XYZ file of C-alpha atoms in Angstrom:
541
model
C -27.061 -1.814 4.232
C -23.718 -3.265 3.080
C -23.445 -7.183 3.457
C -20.078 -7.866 5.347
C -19.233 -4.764 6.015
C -15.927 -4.729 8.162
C -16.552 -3.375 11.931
C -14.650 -0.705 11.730
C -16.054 0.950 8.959
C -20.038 0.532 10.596
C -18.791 2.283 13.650
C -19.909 5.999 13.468
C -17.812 9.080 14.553
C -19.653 9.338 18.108
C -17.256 9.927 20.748
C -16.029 12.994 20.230
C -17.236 15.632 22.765
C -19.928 17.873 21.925
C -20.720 15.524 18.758
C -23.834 16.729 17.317
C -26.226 19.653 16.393
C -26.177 22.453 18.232
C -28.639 25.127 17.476
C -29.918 27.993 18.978
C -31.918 30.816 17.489
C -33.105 34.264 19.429
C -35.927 37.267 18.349
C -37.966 36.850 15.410
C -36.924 35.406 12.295
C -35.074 37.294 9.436
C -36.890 37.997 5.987
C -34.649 35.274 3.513
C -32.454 36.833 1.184
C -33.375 35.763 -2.481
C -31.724 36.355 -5.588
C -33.717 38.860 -7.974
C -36.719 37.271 -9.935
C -37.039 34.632 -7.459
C -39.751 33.694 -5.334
C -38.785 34.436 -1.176
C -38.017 30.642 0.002
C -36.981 29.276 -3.143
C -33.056 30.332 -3.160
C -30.600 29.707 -0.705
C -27.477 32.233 -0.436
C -24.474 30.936 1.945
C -21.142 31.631 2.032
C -18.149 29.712 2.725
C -14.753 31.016 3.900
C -12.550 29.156 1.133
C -12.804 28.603 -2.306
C -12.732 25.867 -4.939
C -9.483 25.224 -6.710
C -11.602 23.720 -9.043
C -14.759 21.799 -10.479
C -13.144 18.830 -11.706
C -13.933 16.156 -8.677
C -10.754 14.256 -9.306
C -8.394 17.003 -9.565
C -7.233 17.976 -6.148
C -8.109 15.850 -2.690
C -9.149 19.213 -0.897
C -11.890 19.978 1.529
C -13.481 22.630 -0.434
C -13.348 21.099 -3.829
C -14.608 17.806 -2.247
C -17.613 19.765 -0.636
C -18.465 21.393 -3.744
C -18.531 17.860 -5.755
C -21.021 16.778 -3.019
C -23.573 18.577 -4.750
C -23.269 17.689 -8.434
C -21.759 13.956 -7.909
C -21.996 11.233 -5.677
C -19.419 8.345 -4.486
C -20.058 4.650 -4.471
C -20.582 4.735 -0.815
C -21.424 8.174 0.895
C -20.814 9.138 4.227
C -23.398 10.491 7.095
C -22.782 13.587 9.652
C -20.648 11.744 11.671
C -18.588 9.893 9.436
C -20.202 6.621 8.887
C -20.218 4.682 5.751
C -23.932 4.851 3.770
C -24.747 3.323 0.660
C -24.679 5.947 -2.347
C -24.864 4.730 -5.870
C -23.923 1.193 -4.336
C -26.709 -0.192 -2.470
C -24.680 -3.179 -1.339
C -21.062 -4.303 -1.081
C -19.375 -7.841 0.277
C -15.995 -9.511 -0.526
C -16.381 -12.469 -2.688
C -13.071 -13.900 -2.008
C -9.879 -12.512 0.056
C -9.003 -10.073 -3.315
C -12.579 -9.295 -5.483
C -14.785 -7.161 -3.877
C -18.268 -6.790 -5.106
C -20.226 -3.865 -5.574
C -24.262 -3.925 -6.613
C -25.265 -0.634 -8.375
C -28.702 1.732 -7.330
C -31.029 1.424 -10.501
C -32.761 3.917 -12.102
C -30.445 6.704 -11.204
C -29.646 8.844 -13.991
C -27.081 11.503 -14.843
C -28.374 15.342 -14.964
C -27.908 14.872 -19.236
C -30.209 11.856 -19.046
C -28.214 9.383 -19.373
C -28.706 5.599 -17.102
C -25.937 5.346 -14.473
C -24.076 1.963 -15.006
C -21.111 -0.064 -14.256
C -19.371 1.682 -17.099
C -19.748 4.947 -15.644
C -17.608 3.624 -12.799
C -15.360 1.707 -14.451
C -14.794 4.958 -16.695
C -14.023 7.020 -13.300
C -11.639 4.744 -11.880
C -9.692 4.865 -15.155
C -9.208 8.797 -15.328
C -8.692 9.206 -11.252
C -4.732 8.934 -11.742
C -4.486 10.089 -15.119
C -5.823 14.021 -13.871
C -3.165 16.297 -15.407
C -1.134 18.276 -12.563
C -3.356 17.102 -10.100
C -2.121 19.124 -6.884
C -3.129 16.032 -4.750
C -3.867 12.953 -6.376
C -7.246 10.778 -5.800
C -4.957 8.256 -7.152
C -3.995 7.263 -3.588
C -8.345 6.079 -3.502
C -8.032 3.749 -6.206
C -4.757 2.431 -6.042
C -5.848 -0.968 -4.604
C -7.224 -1.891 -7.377
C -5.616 -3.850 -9.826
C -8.766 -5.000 -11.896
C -12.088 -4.252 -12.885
C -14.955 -6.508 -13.902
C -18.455 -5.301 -14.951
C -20.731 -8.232 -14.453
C -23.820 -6.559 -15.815
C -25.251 -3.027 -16.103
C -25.844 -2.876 -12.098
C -22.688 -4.760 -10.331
C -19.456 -4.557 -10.734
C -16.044 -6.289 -9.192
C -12.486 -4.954 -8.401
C -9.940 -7.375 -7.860
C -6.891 -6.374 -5.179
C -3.419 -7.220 -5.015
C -3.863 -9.660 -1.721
C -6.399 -8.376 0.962
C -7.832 -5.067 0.806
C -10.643 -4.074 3.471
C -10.826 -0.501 3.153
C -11.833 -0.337 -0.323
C -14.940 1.011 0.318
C -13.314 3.351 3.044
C -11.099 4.692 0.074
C -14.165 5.131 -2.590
C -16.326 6.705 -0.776
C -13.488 9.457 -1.553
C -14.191 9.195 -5.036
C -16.958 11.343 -7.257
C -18.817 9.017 -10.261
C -18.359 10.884 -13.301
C -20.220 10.169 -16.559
C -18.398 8.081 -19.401
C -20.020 10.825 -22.403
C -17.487 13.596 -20.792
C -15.288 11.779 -22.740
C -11.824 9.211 -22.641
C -9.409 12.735 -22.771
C -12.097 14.936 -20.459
C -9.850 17.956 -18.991
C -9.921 19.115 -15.928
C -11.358 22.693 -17.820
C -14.267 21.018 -19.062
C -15.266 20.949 -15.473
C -14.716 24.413 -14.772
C -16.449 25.659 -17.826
C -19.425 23.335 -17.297
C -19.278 21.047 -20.057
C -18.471 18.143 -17.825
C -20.460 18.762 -15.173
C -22.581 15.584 -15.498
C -23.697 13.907 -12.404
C -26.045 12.239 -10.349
C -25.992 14.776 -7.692
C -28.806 16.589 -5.764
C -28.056 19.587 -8.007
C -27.248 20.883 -11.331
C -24.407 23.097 -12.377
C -25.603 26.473 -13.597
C -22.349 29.239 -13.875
C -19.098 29.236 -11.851
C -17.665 32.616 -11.461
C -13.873 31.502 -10.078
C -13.151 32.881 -6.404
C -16.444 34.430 -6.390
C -19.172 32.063 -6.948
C -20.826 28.643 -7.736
C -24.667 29.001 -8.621
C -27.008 25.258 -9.188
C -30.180 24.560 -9.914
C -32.123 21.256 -8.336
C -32.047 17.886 -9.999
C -35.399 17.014 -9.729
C -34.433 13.740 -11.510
C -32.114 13.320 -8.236
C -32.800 9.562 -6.727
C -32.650 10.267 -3.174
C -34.333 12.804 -0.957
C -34.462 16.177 -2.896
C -32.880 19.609 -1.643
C -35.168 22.532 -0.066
C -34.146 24.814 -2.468
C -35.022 25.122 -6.597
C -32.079 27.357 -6.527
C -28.840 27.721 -4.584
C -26.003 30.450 -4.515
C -22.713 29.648 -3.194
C -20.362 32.343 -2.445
C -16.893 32.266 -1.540
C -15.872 34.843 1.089
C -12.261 34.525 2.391
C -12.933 37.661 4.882
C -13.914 36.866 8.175
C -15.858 40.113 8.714
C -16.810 40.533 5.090
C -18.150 37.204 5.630
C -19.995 37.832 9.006
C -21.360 41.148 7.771
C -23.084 39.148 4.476
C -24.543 37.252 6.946
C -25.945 40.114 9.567
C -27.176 42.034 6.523
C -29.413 38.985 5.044
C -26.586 39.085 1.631
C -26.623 35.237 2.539
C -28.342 33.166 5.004
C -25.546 30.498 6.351
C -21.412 31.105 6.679
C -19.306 28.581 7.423
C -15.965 28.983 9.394
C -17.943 31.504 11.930
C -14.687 33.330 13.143
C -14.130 32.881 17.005
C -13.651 36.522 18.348
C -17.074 37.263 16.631
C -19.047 34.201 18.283
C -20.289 36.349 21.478
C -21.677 39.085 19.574
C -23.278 36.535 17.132
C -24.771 34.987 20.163
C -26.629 37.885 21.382
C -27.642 38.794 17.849
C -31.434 37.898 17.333
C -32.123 35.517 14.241
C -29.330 33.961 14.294
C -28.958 30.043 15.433
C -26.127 28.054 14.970
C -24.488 24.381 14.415
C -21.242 23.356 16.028
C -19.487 19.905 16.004
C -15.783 18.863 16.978
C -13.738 18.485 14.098
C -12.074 15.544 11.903
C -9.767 18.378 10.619
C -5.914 18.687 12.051
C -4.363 21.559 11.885
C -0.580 21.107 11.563
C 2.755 22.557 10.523
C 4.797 20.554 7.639
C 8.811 20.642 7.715
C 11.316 20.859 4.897
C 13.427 17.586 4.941
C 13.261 17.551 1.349
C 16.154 19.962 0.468
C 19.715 19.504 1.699
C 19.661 23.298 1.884
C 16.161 24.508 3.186
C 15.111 27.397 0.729
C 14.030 29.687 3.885
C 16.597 28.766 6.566
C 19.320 30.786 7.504
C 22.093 31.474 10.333
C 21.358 34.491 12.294
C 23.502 36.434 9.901
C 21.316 35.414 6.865
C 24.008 32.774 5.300
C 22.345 29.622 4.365
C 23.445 26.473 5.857
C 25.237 23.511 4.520
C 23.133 20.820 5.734
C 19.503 20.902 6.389
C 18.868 21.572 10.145
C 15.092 20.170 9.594
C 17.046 17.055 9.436
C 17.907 16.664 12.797
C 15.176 14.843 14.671
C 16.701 17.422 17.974
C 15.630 20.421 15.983
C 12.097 19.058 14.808
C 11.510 18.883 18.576
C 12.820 21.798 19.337
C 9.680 23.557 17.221
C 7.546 21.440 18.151
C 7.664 21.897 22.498
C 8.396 25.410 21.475
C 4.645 25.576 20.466
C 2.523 26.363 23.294
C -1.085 24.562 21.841
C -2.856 25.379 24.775
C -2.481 28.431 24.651
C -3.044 28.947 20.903
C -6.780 26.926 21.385
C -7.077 29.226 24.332
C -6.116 32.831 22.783
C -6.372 32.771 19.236
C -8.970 30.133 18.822
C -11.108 31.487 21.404
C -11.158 27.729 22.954
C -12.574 26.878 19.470
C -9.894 23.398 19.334
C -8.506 20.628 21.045
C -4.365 20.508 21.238
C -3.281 17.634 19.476
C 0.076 15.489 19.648
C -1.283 12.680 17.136
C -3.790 13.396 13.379
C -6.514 11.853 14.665
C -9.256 13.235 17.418
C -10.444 11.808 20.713
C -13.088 9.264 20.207
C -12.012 8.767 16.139
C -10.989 5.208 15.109
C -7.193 5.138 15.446
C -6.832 7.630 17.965
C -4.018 7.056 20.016
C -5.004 7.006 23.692
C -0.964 7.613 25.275
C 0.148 9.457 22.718
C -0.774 13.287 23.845
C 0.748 16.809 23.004
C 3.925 17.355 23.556
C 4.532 18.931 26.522
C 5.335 22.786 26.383
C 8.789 23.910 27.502
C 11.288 26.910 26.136
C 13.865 25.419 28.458
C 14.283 21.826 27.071
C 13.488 23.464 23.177
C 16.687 26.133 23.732
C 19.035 22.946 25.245
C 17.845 20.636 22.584
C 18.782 23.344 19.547
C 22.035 23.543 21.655
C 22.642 19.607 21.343
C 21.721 19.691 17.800
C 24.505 22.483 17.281
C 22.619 25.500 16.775
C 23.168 27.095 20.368
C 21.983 30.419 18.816
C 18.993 29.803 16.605
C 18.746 30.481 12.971
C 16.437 32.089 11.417
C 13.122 29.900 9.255
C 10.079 31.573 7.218
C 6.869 29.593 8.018
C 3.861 30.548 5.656
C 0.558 29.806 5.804
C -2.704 30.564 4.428
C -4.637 33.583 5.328
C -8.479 32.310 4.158
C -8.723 28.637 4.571
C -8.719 27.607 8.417
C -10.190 29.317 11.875
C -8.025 32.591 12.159
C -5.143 31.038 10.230
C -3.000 34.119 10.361
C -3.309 34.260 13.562
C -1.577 31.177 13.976
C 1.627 31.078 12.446
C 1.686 34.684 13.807
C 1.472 33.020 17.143
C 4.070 30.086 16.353
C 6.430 32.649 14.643
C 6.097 34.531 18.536
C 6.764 31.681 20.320
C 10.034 30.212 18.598
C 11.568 33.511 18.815
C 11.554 33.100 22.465
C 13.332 29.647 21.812
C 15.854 31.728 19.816
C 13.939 30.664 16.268
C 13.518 34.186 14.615
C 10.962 33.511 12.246
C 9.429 35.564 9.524
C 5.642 34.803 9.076
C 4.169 35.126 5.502
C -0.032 34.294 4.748
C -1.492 34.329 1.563
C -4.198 32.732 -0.257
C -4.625 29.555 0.182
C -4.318 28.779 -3.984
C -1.124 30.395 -3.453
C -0.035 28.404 -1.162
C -1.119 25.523 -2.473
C 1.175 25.795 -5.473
C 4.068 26.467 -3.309
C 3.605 23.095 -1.522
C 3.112 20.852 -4.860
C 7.045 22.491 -5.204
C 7.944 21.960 -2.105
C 8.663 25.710 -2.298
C 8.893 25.943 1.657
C 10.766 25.347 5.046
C 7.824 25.568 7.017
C 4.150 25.690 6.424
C 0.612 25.731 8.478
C -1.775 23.224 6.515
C -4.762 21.124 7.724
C -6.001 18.031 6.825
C -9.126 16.279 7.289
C -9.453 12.360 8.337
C -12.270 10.345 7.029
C -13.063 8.729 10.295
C -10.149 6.472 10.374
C -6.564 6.363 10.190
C -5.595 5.112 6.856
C -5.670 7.766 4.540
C -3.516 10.752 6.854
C -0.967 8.066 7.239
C -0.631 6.986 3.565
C -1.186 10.764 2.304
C 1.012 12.981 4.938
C 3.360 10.179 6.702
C 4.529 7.743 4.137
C 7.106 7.807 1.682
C 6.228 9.988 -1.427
C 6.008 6.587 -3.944
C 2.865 7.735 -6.331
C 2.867 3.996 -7.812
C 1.847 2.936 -4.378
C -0.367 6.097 -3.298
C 2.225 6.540 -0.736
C 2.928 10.425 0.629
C 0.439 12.083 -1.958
C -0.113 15.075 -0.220
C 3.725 14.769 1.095
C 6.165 17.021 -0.319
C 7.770 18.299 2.493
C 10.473 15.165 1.662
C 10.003 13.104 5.429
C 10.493 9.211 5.102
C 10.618 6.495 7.701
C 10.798 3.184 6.482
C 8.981 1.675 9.678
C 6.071 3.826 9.246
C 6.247 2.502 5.618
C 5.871 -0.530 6.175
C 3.327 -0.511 9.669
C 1.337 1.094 6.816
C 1.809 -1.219 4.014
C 0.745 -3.930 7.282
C -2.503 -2.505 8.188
C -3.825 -2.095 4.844
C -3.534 -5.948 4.191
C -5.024 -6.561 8.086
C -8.225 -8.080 7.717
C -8.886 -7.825 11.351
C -10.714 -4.502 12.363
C -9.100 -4.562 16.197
C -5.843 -5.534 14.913
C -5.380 -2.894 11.786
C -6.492 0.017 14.081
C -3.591 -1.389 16.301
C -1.301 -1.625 13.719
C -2.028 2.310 12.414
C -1.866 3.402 16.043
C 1.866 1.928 15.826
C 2.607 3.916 12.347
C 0.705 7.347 13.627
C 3.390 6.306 17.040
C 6.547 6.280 15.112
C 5.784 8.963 12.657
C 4.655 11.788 15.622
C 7.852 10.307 18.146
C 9.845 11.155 14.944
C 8.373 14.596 14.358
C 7.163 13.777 10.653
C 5.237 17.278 11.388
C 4.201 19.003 13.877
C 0.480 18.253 14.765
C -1.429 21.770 16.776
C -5.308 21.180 17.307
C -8.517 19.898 15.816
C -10.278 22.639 14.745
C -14.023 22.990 16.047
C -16.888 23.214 13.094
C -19.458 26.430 13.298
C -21.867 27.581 11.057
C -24.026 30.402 11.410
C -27.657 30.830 10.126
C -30.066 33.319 9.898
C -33.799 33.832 9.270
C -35.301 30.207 10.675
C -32.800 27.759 9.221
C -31.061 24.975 10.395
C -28.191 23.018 9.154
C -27.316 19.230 10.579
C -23.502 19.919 11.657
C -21.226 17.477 9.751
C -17.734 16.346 11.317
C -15.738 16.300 8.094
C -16.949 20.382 7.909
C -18.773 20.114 4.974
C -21.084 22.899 4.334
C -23.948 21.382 1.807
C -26.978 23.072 0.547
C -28.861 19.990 0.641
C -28.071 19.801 4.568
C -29.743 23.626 5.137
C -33.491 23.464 6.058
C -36.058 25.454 6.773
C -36.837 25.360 10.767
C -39.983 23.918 11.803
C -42.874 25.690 14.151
């Protein structure tokens, strides 16, 4: 295990309720859907609700992309089911002083072209992680820390940091080793045409048809335990019911992102068995503070405004007590969530015990647009994706219902997520339904989502809706030189305080994780939602 490794980091993501694997499997099992010319047992089909933006590991810090990576890289230090830190290709880490960390490398790993994984391998990795070329969301905010690099020998290797850093291995277990032969200039289209995809993973790339398909071979060179399956398909199916049908038909034999209104049926379906776990995702709505004129905001008349009114903290929390969460976990998530007034989830380091929803009310929304000046409403847009979160559509269809009735007429758009996606890198937005996914502790939703968009500082990656506090900045800049474990999550709790008081966004629910299997599998339910080949195994007896 890793020598000196801070508290904080050992302690696994436990308390949430429900934690765990769930599974439950009726009737006799279903004959395993193979792909032609393969032996029955030896290929494993799934299907996942969103997909890739693309290969490249270092391009964009999003869920899907990061899951995909899983299989054909691997971080310095990995993560478990729960959240907890693992060693990876570092066996061991300790801080040699107050700024030089040290890291001691796995031997005899080797890259799926045959090449020995070294120090220079990482070194290499850390050196192209900023330099990705219109990166949506940088993994620059991962390796920022680190303001020097020393390889000692082949197997251990140092990074110095500006004064004390004690989430460095927090922030690379974040990051994918890539091999140094890809090359000093490697694109981000070498990935996606193969040519790059080098790794230590437990697979091998084989094809990648874009928003249809990944398909992998095993690495039977892999160094830890080796995946089930010689051969894996992974589909990407946006469509709820397309997706469930692939799945009752035997097309694939796991989905991801099993839709809610579909869960009793599934449950009385024989074959089918199932793992659930509460979430580390937060599902929330982002506000335009950016623009002095808000692209999508209007008077009731359709005349654009002067001023911004996303400015005004009054109207911020006007939409956001306007939002009845309950009732969206209750009725369009089918109790699938947990309301949420802060980004992190009950139990999850930095959770914020007295800081809960805000509490629902059309009266005190309506009287606090009225103070704010806007006694009549305007009118906003809020988009949103319609194939990346549990019954996304349905949920800015719900918000866009319930600030009507606080005199907010709102006009609801969904679209792909890789549509929207673009949109937000230009801030092309007044309002917009996004989730994002902790790793087990605070650090990285603050710095990515709540601080100040400074890229030299890997400050507000992810935030270009424009919001900046300078308090939050620096409670932030505080707790990432904190030493202390106790005292850092304290100081974070104050920054996550400030932010949500001030309405930096507009926090609804954790989601709920549920896969679906079928024909005697099992999968170990992660909390970061991850759906991984190498985690789907045959059931026993």
């Amino acid at each position: 295990m890793a020598e000196r490794m801070p508290a904080l980091q050992r302690r696994a993501f436990l308390a949430l309720p429900g934690a765990g694997l769930l599974a439950s499997a009726t009737g006799a099992r279903a004959q395993t859907g193979v792909a032609a010319g393969t032996a029955p047992g030896t290929t494993l089909n799934l299907a996942v609700a969103a997909p890739v933006t693309s290969l490249d590991p270092h391009y964009h810090t999003l869920s899907p992309n990061n899951m995909m990576a899983e299989h054909f890289f691997d971080p310095l230090v990995g993560r478990d089911a729960k959240a907890a830190l693992r060693p990876a290709l570092a066996e061991s880490w300790h801080l040699v002083d107050e700024t030089t960390w040290e890291f001691r490398l796995r031997r005899g790993v080797k890259f799926s072209n045959g090449q020995d994984f070294t120090a220079e391998d990482v070194a290499y990795t850390y050196r192209r992680v900023p330099t990705v070329v219109n990166s949506p969301g940088s993994f620059g905010i991962y390796t920022k820390a680190i303001t020097g690099t020393e390889i000692v020998d082949p197997h251990t290797i140092r990074f110095k940091t500006n004064g004390v850093y004690p989430l460095l291995p927090q922030d690379l277990s974040q990051v994918y080793i890539i091999c140094k032969a890809a090359g000093e200039n490697v694109a981000t289209g070498d990935f996606n045409n193969g040519r790059a995809m080098i790794g230590t993973g437990p697979f091998r790339f084989v094809s990648f048809n874009a928003d249809d398909r990944v398909v992998m071979s095993r690495n039977d060179a892999y160094w830890a335990e080796k995946p089930e399956w010689s051969q894996v398909v992974y589909r990407f199916i946006p469509g709820d019911g397309v997706r469930v049908a692939a799945l009752l038909s035997g097309d694939v034999q796991m989905i991801d992102v099993v839709p809610p209104n579909d869960m009793p049926r599934l449950r009385t379906t024989p074959g089918i068995a199932f793992a659930e776990m509460p979430s580390l995702r937060c599902i929330y709505i982002k506000l335009d503070t950016a623009h002095d004129v808000s692209p999508y905001i209007t008077d009731n008349d359709g005349k654009p405004f002067t001023r911004n009114p996303l400015r005004d903290l009054r109207v911020r929390q006007a939409l956001s007590i306007g939002i009845n969460r309950q009732a969206i976990v209750d009725r369009v998530m089918q109790g699938a969530g947990t309301p949420i007034g802060q980004m992190m989830p009950p139990g999850a380091n930095g959770y914020v015990a007295d800081l809960p929803p805000p509490t629902f009310s059309i009266d005190r929304a309506k009287a606090l647009l009225a103070e704010a000046g806007y006694p009549n409403g305007f009118q906003i847009t809020l988009i949103g994706p319609n194939n990346r979160y549990v019954n996304d559509a349905q949920i800015i269809q719900a918000v866009g219902q319930m600030w009507q009735r606080i005199g907010v007429r709102t006009r609801v758009e969904a679209m792909p997520f890789a549509v929207m996606a673009q949109r937000q890198a230009r801030n092309d937005m007044s309002a917009m339904l996004i989730g994002w996914a902790t790793a087990g502790e605070p650090s990285t939703a603050i710095r990515g989502n709540l601080t100040t968009r400074i890229p030299d500082k890997g400050f507000g990656t992810v935030n270009f809706s424009g919001y900046s506090n300078p308090q939050v900045d620096a409670l932030t800049d505080e707790g990432l030189r904190t030493a202390d474990d106790a005292k850092r999550e304290a100081i974070f709790g104050r920054a996550m305080r400030v932010a949500m008081e001030d309405v930096a966004l507009i926090t609804l629910h954790m989601q709920k994780n549920i896969w679906a299997l079928k024909g005697g599998m099992t999968y170990e339910a992660r909390a970061d939602e991850y759906t991984l080949a190498m985690g789907v195994k045959r059931a026993v007896g």
